[in-house]
Short mmCIF file of C-alpha atoms and ligand atoms in Angstrom, two decimals:
data_model
loop_
_atom_site.label_atom_id
_atom_site.label_comp_id
_atom_site.label_asym_id
_atom_site.label_seq_id
_atom_site.Cartn_x
_atom_site.Cartn_y
_atom_site.Cartn_z
CA UNK A 287 -38.28 30.99 -46.04
CA UNK A 288 -41.14 32.97 -44.55
CA UNK A 289 -42.16 31.74 -41.10
CA UNK A 290 -45.22 32.62 -39.02
CA UNK A 291 -44.44 32.26 -35.32
CA UNK A 292 -47.21 31.86 -32.74
CA UNK A 293 -46.72 32.17 -28.97
CA UNK A 294 -49.28 31.69 -26.16
CA UNK A 295 -47.47 29.83 -23.39
CA UNK A 296 -48.21 32.27 -20.57
CA UNK A 297 -49.71 35.77 -20.53
CA UNK A 298 -48.72 37.15 -23.93
CA UNK A 299 -50.57 36.35 -27.13
CA UNK A 300 -48.06 36.92 -29.91
CA UNK A 301 -47.56 36.36 -33.63
CA UNK A 302 -44.70 37.39 -35.90
CA UNK A 303 -43.47 36.94 -39.44
CA UNK A 304 -39.73 36.32 -39.82
CA UNK A 305 -37.78 35.64 -42.99
CA UNK A 306 -34.87 33.16 -42.94
CA UNK A 307 -34.67 33.08 -39.14
CA UNK A 308 -33.48 36.67 -38.65
CA UNK A 309 -35.31 39.25 -40.80
CA UNK A 310 -38.26 40.50 -38.77
CA UNK A 311 -41.20 41.47 -41.01
CA UNK A 312 -43.74 41.92 -38.23
CA UNK A 313 -43.95 41.49 -34.47
CA UNK A 314 -47.30 41.67 -32.66
CA UNK A 315 -47.65 41.12 -28.89
CA UNK A 316 -50.91 41.41 -27.00
CA UNK A 317 -50.02 41.62 -23.31
CA UNK A 318 -52.47 40.45 -20.64
CA UNK A 319 -50.77 42.38 -17.81
CA UNK A 320 -53.89 44.46 -17.06
CA UNK A 321 -55.98 41.26 -16.79
CA UNK A 322 -53.70 39.59 -14.21
CA UNK A 323 -52.50 42.69 -12.32
CA UNK A 324 -55.38 42.75 -9.80
CA UNK A 325 -54.41 39.19 -8.75
CA UNK A 326 -50.65 39.83 -8.44
CA UNK A 327 -49.84 36.94 -10.79
CA UNK A 328 -51.07 34.98 -13.80
CA UNK A 329 -54.49 33.32 -13.39
CA UNK A 330 -54.31 30.36 -15.83
CA UNK A 331 -58.02 30.18 -16.69
CA UNK A 332 -58.18 33.93 -17.40
CA UNK A 333 -55.04 33.63 -19.53
CA UNK A 334 -56.62 30.88 -21.66
CA UNK A 335 -59.81 32.88 -22.18
CA UNK A 336 -57.89 36.01 -23.20
CA UNK A 337 -55.74 33.97 -25.62
CA UNK A 338 -58.94 32.64 -27.25
CA UNK A 339 -60.17 36.20 -27.79
CA UNK A 340 -56.83 37.54 -29.02
CA UNK A 341 -55.21 34.79 -31.06
CA UNK A 342 -56.92 35.28 -34.45
CA UNK A 343 -56.77 39.12 -34.46
CA UNK A 344 -53.10 38.97 -33.40
CA UNK A 345 -52.21 36.54 -36.22
CA UNK A 346 -54.20 38.64 -38.72
CA UNK A 347 -52.34 41.78 -37.61
CA UNK A 348 -48.96 40.06 -37.97
CA UNK A 349 -49.81 39.08 -41.56
CA UNK A 350 -51.16 42.56 -42.30
CA UNK A 351 -48.12 44.39 -40.82
CA UNK A 352 -45.76 42.20 -42.86
CA UNK A 353 -47.94 42.62 -45.99
CA UNK A 354 -47.77 38.87 -46.47
CA UNK A 355 -50.86 36.96 -47.66
CA UNK A 356 -51.21 33.75 -45.64
CA UNK A 357 -50.78 31.67 -48.79
CA UNK A 358 -47.17 32.93 -49.04
CA UNK A 359 -46.11 31.47 -45.67
CA UNK A 360 -43.58 28.64 -45.97
CA UNK A 361 -43.71 27.33 -42.40
CA UNK A 362 -45.91 27.81 -39.31
CA UNK A 363 -44.04 27.54 -36.00
CA UNK A 364 -45.80 27.39 -32.65
CA UNK A 365 -44.77 27.11 -29.01
CA UNK A 366 -45.62 23.57 -27.86
CA UNK A 367 -44.36 23.91 -24.27
CA UNK A 368 -43.35 24.28 -21.53
CA UNK A 369 -46.06 26.57 -20.18
CA UNK A 370 -49.67 26.75 -19.03
CA UNK A 371 -51.43 23.88 -20.76
CA UNK A 372 -54.70 25.72 -21.49
CA UNK A 373 -52.82 28.74 -22.80
CA UNK A 374 -50.53 26.63 -24.99
CA UNK A 375 -53.48 24.76 -26.49
CA UNK A 376 -54.99 27.98 -27.84
CA UNK A 377 -51.92 28.90 -29.90
CA UNK A 378 -51.35 25.30 -30.91
CA UNK A 379 -54.93 24.79 -32.13
CA UNK A 380 -54.83 28.04 -34.12
CA UNK A 381 -51.47 27.17 -35.72
CA UNK A 382 -52.53 23.58 -36.44
CA UNK A 383 -55.79 24.67 -38.05
CA UNK A 384 -54.00 27.21 -40.24
CA UNK A 385 -51.32 24.71 -41.27
CA UNK A 386 -53.93 22.09 -42.10
CA UNK A 387 -56.24 24.46 -43.99
CA UNK A 388 -53.39 26.05 -45.97
CA UNK A 389 -51.42 22.82 -46.49
CA UNK A 390 -48.31 24.30 -44.82
CA UNK A 391 -45.70 22.50 -42.70
CA UNK A 392 -46.04 22.92 -38.92
CA UNK A 393 -43.15 22.98 -36.45
CA UNK A 394 -43.54 22.66 -32.65
CA UNK A 395 -41.07 24.80 -30.74
CA UNK A 396 -39.74 24.56 -27.18
CA UNK A 397 -40.28 27.89 -25.41
CA UNK A 398 -36.79 27.89 -23.84
CA UNK A 399 -35.19 27.09 -27.17
CA UNK A 400 -37.17 29.99 -28.62
CA UNK A 401 -35.73 32.31 -25.94
CA UNK A 402 -32.24 31.03 -26.87
CA UNK A 403 -32.91 31.97 -30.48
CA UNK A 404 -33.52 35.58 -29.47
CA UNK A 405 -29.72 35.68 -29.05
CA UNK A 406 -29.41 35.22 -32.83
CA UNK A 407 -31.57 38.25 -33.60
CA UNK A 408 -28.84 40.81 -32.92
CA UNK A 409 -26.31 42.24 -35.32
CA UNK A 410 -23.29 40.28 -34.14
CA UNK A 411 -22.98 36.83 -35.76
CA UNK A 412 -23.29 33.89 -33.40
CA UNK A 413 -22.10 30.72 -35.12
CA UNK A 414 -19.68 29.54 -32.42
CA UNK A 415 -20.50 27.63 -29.20
CA UNK A 416 -21.66 30.00 -26.48
CA UNK A 417 -22.87 29.96 -22.89
CA UNK A 418 -26.51 30.98 -22.66
CA UNK A 419 -28.19 32.16 -19.46
CA UNK A 420 -31.94 31.59 -19.86
CA UNK A 421 -33.56 33.65 -17.14
CA UNK A 422 -37.33 34.12 -17.12
CA UNK A 423 -40.38 33.89 -14.90
CA UNK A 424 -40.48 30.11 -15.08
CA UNK A 425 -36.87 29.11 -15.72
CA UNK A 426 -33.31 29.90 -14.76
CA UNK A 427 -30.68 27.75 -16.45
CA UNK A 428 -27.26 27.82 -18.05
CA UNK A 429 -26.70 26.01 -21.33
CA UNK A 430 -23.74 25.41 -23.58
CA UNK A 431 -25.27 26.12 -26.99
CA UNK A 432 -23.67 24.56 -30.03
CA UNK A 433 -25.38 26.17 -33.05
CA UNK A 434 -26.79 23.41 -35.25
CA UNK A 435 -26.02 20.69 -32.66
CA UNK A 436 -27.33 19.51 -29.29
CA UNK A 437 -27.35 21.99 -26.39
CA UNK A 438 -25.87 20.92 -23.05
CA UNK A 439 -27.53 21.86 -19.76
CA UNK A 440 -24.82 23.12 -17.41
CA UNK A 441 -27.02 23.99 -14.42
CA UNK A 442 -30.52 25.12 -13.49
CA UNK A 443 -32.53 26.32 -10.54
CA UNK A 444 -33.37 23.80 -7.87
CA UNK A 445 -36.43 25.74 -6.72
CA UNK A 446 -37.68 29.20 -7.82
CA UNK A 447 -36.70 30.91 -11.06
CA UNK A 448 -35.06 34.36 -10.77
CA UNK A 449 -38.10 36.06 -12.35
CA UNK A 450 -40.39 34.16 -10.01
CA UNK A 451 -38.38 35.44 -7.00
CA UNK A 452 -38.69 39.01 -8.30
CA UNK A 453 -42.42 38.58 -8.95
CA UNK A 454 -43.01 37.12 -5.47
CA UNK A 455 -40.97 39.92 -3.88
CA UNK A 456 -43.02 42.56 -5.70
CA UNK A 457 -46.23 40.87 -4.61
CA UNK A 458 -45.05 40.83 -0.98
CA UNK A 459 -44.24 44.54 -1.22
CA UNK A 460 -47.52 45.36 -3.03
CA UNK A 461 -45.65 46.72 -6.03
CA UNK A 462 -47.80 45.17 -8.74
CA UNK A 463 -47.25 42.63 -11.48
CA UNK A 464 -45.02 41.67 -13.26
CA UNK A 465 -42.62 42.38 -10.44
CA UNK A 466 -39.27 42.18 -12.21
CA UNK A 467 -39.82 45.34 -14.24
CA UNK A 468 -41.16 47.29 -11.22
CA UNK A 469 -38.20 46.28 -9.03
CA UNK A 470 -35.86 47.18 -11.91
CA UNK A 471 -37.39 50.68 -12.13
CA UNK A 472 -37.40 51.29 -8.35
CA UNK A 473 -33.81 50.07 -7.98
CA UNK A 474 -32.46 52.82 -10.22
CA UNK A 475 -32.89 55.24 -7.27
CA UNK A 476 -31.83 52.75 -4.59
CA UNK A 477 -28.61 51.77 -2.87
CA UNK A 478 -27.80 48.13 -3.72
CA UNK A 479 -25.50 47.88 -0.68
CA UNK A 480 -28.11 49.10 1.83
CA UNK A 481 -29.13 45.59 2.96
CA UNK A 482 -27.49 42.19 2.65
CA UNK A 483 -29.61 39.39 1.21
CA UNK A 484 -28.41 35.76 1.05
CA UNK A 485 -26.74 34.68 -2.18
CA UNK A 486 -27.04 30.94 -2.72
CA UNK A 487 -23.95 29.63 -4.50
CA UNK A 488 -24.61 25.98 -3.45
CA UNK A 489 -21.69 23.52 -3.72
CA UNK A 490 -18.32 24.72 -4.97
CA UNK A 491 -18.24 24.58 -8.81
CA UNK A 492 -22.03 24.08 -8.97
CA UNK A 493 -23.78 25.90 -11.80
CA UNK A 494 -27.20 25.33 -10.23
CA UNK A 495 -29.23 28.14 -8.72
CA UNK A 496 -31.54 28.51 -5.72
CA UNK A 497 -33.74 31.56 -5.15
CA UNK A 498 -36.18 30.36 -2.50
CA UNK A 499 -33.97 31.43 0.46
CA UNK A 500 -33.80 35.06 -0.63
CA UNK A 501 -37.58 35.20 -0.84
CA UNK A 502 -37.85 33.97 2.77
CA UNK A 503 -35.21 36.51 3.83
CA UNK A 504 -37.31 39.29 2.31
CA UNK A 505 -40.46 38.02 4.04
CA UNK A 506 -38.55 38.06 7.38
CA UNK A 507 -37.27 41.59 6.67
CA UNK A 508 -40.80 42.86 5.99
CA UNK A 509 -42.10 41.12 9.12
CA UNK A 510 -39.45 42.88 11.21
CA UNK A 511 -39.51 46.33 9.57
CA UNK A 512 -42.99 46.59 8.07
CA UNK A 513 -44.01 47.13 4.46
CA UNK A 514 -44.17 50.81 3.51
CA UNK A 515 -46.15 50.13 0.35
CA UNK A 516 -48.91 48.27 2.18
CA UNK A 517 -49.58 50.69 5.04
CA UNK A 518 -48.79 53.92 3.22
CA UNK A 519 -46.09 54.79 5.77
CA UNK A 520 -42.51 55.50 4.77
CA UNK A 521 -41.14 53.19 7.46
CA UNK A 522 -37.57 52.88 8.66
CA UNK A 523 -36.11 52.25 5.22
CA UNK A 524 -36.42 53.41 1.66
CA UNK A 525 -38.33 51.02 -0.59
CA UNK A 526 -35.87 51.87 -3.39
CA UNK A 527 -32.96 50.66 -1.23
CA UNK A 528 -34.78 47.45 -0.37
CA UNK A 529 -35.61 46.76 -4.03
CA UNK A 530 -32.06 47.54 -5.17
CA UNK A 531 -30.49 45.32 -2.47
CA UNK A 532 -32.84 42.42 -3.22
CA UNK A 533 -32.24 42.74 -6.97
CA UNK A 534 -28.47 43.01 -6.44
CA UNK A 535 -28.27 39.66 -4.63
CA UNK A 536 -30.08 37.93 -7.51
CA UNK A 537 -28.08 39.72 -10.22
CA UNK A 538 -24.74 38.95 -8.58
CA UNK A 539 -25.46 35.20 -8.43
CA UNK A 540 -26.62 35.20 -12.06
CA UNK A 541 -23.50 37.07 -13.20
CA UNK A 542 -21.03 35.02 -11.10
CA UNK A 543 -22.44 31.66 -12.20
CA UNK A 544 -22.56 32.73 -15.84
CA UNK A 545 -18.93 33.88 -15.74
CA UNK A 546 -18.00 30.63 -14.01
CA UNK A 547 -19.70 28.72 -16.85
CA UNK A 548 -17.78 30.78 -19.41
CA UNK A 549 -14.47 29.99 -17.69
CA UNK A 550 -15.17 26.29 -17.22
CA UNK A 551 -16.30 25.75 -20.83
CA UNK A 552 -13.60 27.97 -22.37
CA UNK A 553 -15.97 29.67 -24.83
CA UNK A 554 -15.62 33.29 -25.88
CA UNK A 555 -19.28 34.18 -26.31
CA UNK A 556 -22.10 34.51 -23.84
CA UNK A 557 -25.78 35.37 -24.26
CA UNK A 558 -28.48 36.30 -21.76
CA UNK A 559 -32.09 35.70 -22.78
CA UNK A 560 -35.60 35.62 -21.25
CA UNK A 561 -37.70 38.24 -19.46
CA UNK A 562 -35.16 38.93 -16.68
CA UNK A 563 -32.51 39.61 -19.35
CA UNK A 564 -34.35 42.94 -19.77
CA UNK A 565 -33.13 43.94 -16.29
CA UNK A 566 -31.00 47.09 -16.42
CA UNK A 567 -28.66 46.11 -13.59
CA UNK A 568 -28.11 42.59 -14.97
CA UNK A 569 -27.30 43.99 -18.42
CA UNK A 570 -24.90 46.56 -16.92
CA UNK A 571 -23.07 44.00 -14.77
CA UNK A 572 -22.82 41.55 -17.68
CA UNK A 573 -21.25 44.27 -19.83
CA UNK A 574 -18.71 45.01 -17.05
CA UNK A 575 -17.76 41.39 -16.42
CA UNK A 576 -17.49 40.32 -20.06
CA UNK A 577 -15.53 43.43 -21.11
CA UNK A 578 -12.42 42.80 -19.01
CA UNK A 579 -12.52 39.07 -19.81
CA UNK A 580 -12.66 39.93 -23.53
CA UNK A 581 -15.73 37.75 -23.92
CA UNK A 582 -18.35 38.83 -26.48
CA UNK A 583 -21.76 39.48 -24.92
CA UNK A 584 -24.98 38.99 -26.89
CA UNK A 585 -28.11 40.59 -25.45
CA UNK A 586 -31.41 40.69 -27.34
CA UNK A 587 -33.24 43.99 -27.69
CA UNK A 588 -35.57 44.51 -24.71
CA UNK A 589 -38.69 43.63 -26.73
CA UNK A 590 -37.15 40.24 -27.63
CA UNK A 591 -36.33 39.40 -23.98
CA UNK A 592 -39.90 39.07 -22.73
CA UNK A 593 -42.25 36.64 -24.49
CA UNK A 594 -42.72 37.32 -28.19
CA UNK A 595 -43.31 35.32 -31.37
CA UNK A 596 -40.26 36.55 -33.31
CA UNK A 597 -38.10 34.17 -31.28
CA UNK A 598 -40.59 31.35 -31.95
CA UNK A 599 -40.43 31.95 -35.71
CA UNK A 600 -36.60 32.14 -35.55
CA UNK A 601 -36.38 28.88 -33.59
CA UNK A 602 -38.99 27.26 -35.86
CA UNK A 603 -36.89 28.05 -38.92
CA UNK A 604 -33.86 26.32 -37.39
CA UNK A 605 -35.84 23.34 -36.09
CA UNK A 606 -37.37 22.90 -39.56
CA UNK A 607 -33.91 23.04 -41.19
CA UNK A 608 -32.58 20.39 -38.81
CA UNK A 609 -35.52 18.05 -38.36
CA UNK A 610 -38.15 19.03 -40.93
CA UNK A 611 -41.82 19.55 -40.07
CA UNK A 612 -43.76 17.36 -37.66
CA UNK A 613 -45.01 14.38 -39.64
CA UNK A 614 -48.57 14.17 -38.45
CA UNK A 615 -49.55 17.73 -37.69
CA UNK A 616 -52.95 16.88 -36.25
CA UNK A 617 -51.26 14.76 -33.56
CA UNK A 618 -48.89 17.49 -32.32
CA UNK A 619 -49.79 18.09 -28.68
CA UNK A 620 -49.03 20.75 -26.06
CA UNK A 621 -46.77 19.85 -23.13
CA UNK A 622 -46.76 21.75 -19.84
CA UNK A 623 -43.33 20.37 -18.86
CA UNK A 624 -40.62 19.69 -21.40
CA UNK A 625 -37.21 18.63 -20.20
O1 KG4 B 911 -39.67 35.33 -20.60
P1 KG4 B 911 -40.83 35.92 -19.91
O2 KG4 B 911 -41.58 37.04 -20.59
O3 KG4 B 911 -41.90 34.82 -19.57
C1 KG4 B 911 -41.51 33.53 -19.15
O4 KG4 B 911 -41.10 32.72 -20.00
O5 KG4 B 911 -41.55 33.33 -17.91
O6 KG4 B 911 -40.33 36.42 -18.48
C2 KG4 B 911 -41.18 37.00 -17.56
C3 KG4 B 911 -40.38 37.33 -16.32
C4 KG4 B 911 -41.23 37.81 -15.16
O7 KG4 B 911 -40.81 37.13 -13.99
C5 KG4 B 911 -40.91 39.29 -15.08
O8 KG4 B 911 -41.00 39.80 -13.77
C6 KG4 B 911 -39.48 39.32 -15.57
O9 KG4 B 911 -39.45 38.39 -16.62
N1 KG4 B 911 -39.05 40.64 -16.07
C7 KG4 B 911 -38.03 41.34 -15.52
C8 KG4 B 911 -37.97 42.57 -16.24
N2 KG4 B 911 -38.95 42.55 -17.20
C9 KG4 B 911 -39.60 41.36 -17.07
N3 KG4 B 911 -37.22 41.06 -14.51
C10 KG4 B 911 -36.29 41.98 -14.17
N4 KG4 B 911 -36.16 43.17 -14.80
C11 KG4 B 911 -36.97 43.49 -15.84
N5 KG4 B 911 -36.83 44.68 -16.46
ZN1 ZN B 912 -40.66 33.19 -21.80
#
């Protein structure tokens, strides 16, 4: 089965061709980082306009790279939500039009479910139930994934997502956008124990997250000690230490809660997916904590952590196998929130 995946839920316009849910034939991502950087975050209207410009060339490139004529596609899969509604509509309209014109089945994919499917793109087989930490700019949640069955939500953030906290921290420190990757890079030369930031564990046994307190703690720190990046001064602390300490508090909560979920569900496999799963410190700590527990860790390649269309095509293949195509493709709509 040859699937075209299309993704446009936020600030990446992406298309990919994947065979049978795992064999990647092409993978094209047009990133809008340079468009949104001056604003320190995604500007929805600009994102929609850029998607309009990029969507057809990106799809054409994906077909060209895979050397697949569009007539040979078996399924078209597209992200339906959650995400920015204007951005989602661009990918959805392009995918719908292609499906209708070519007479191909169309499948609407949930963006979080697509991230979960990036866990299946590695070399190690994943056909048993596993705990999945979905950690991105918009979401932070733990799921018990039962391949081929319903997933169970174990816990999720009650306020900010982990990626959102990193992005807001980077904006506060004038480090640029997207903040997670910048903080990751700076932290390599920093001391993670230099400063203590609050770690919100919430109620005992809770698998929910909260990252709004740590953001306020950082704002208070900067108010007290000044921001070296904004005034060009070095200040009383090293920015690298601040970044590493802030990142450490987030990573430790993510790791502890994920390990808690593994223990309480009794599974032997765990996956981390989403943009923040590209974080070097998170990956390192996950390797450490799963190794001594003899739990198998599944981490997508870095390029499959941040938004891409390979994961959409992979998820689309599985959704199509389970539920078939959407019956009335012209009525498929985009949804900004999808529980
Ligand atoms: O999955 P994604 O590309 O888009 C959403 O679905 O939100 O995730 C984007 C998020 C952003 O918050 C970005 O700062 C974060 O992933 N991110 C990282 C790294 N690379 C991207 N966070 C920490 N370390 C990274 N290396
Ligand atoms: Zn995403």
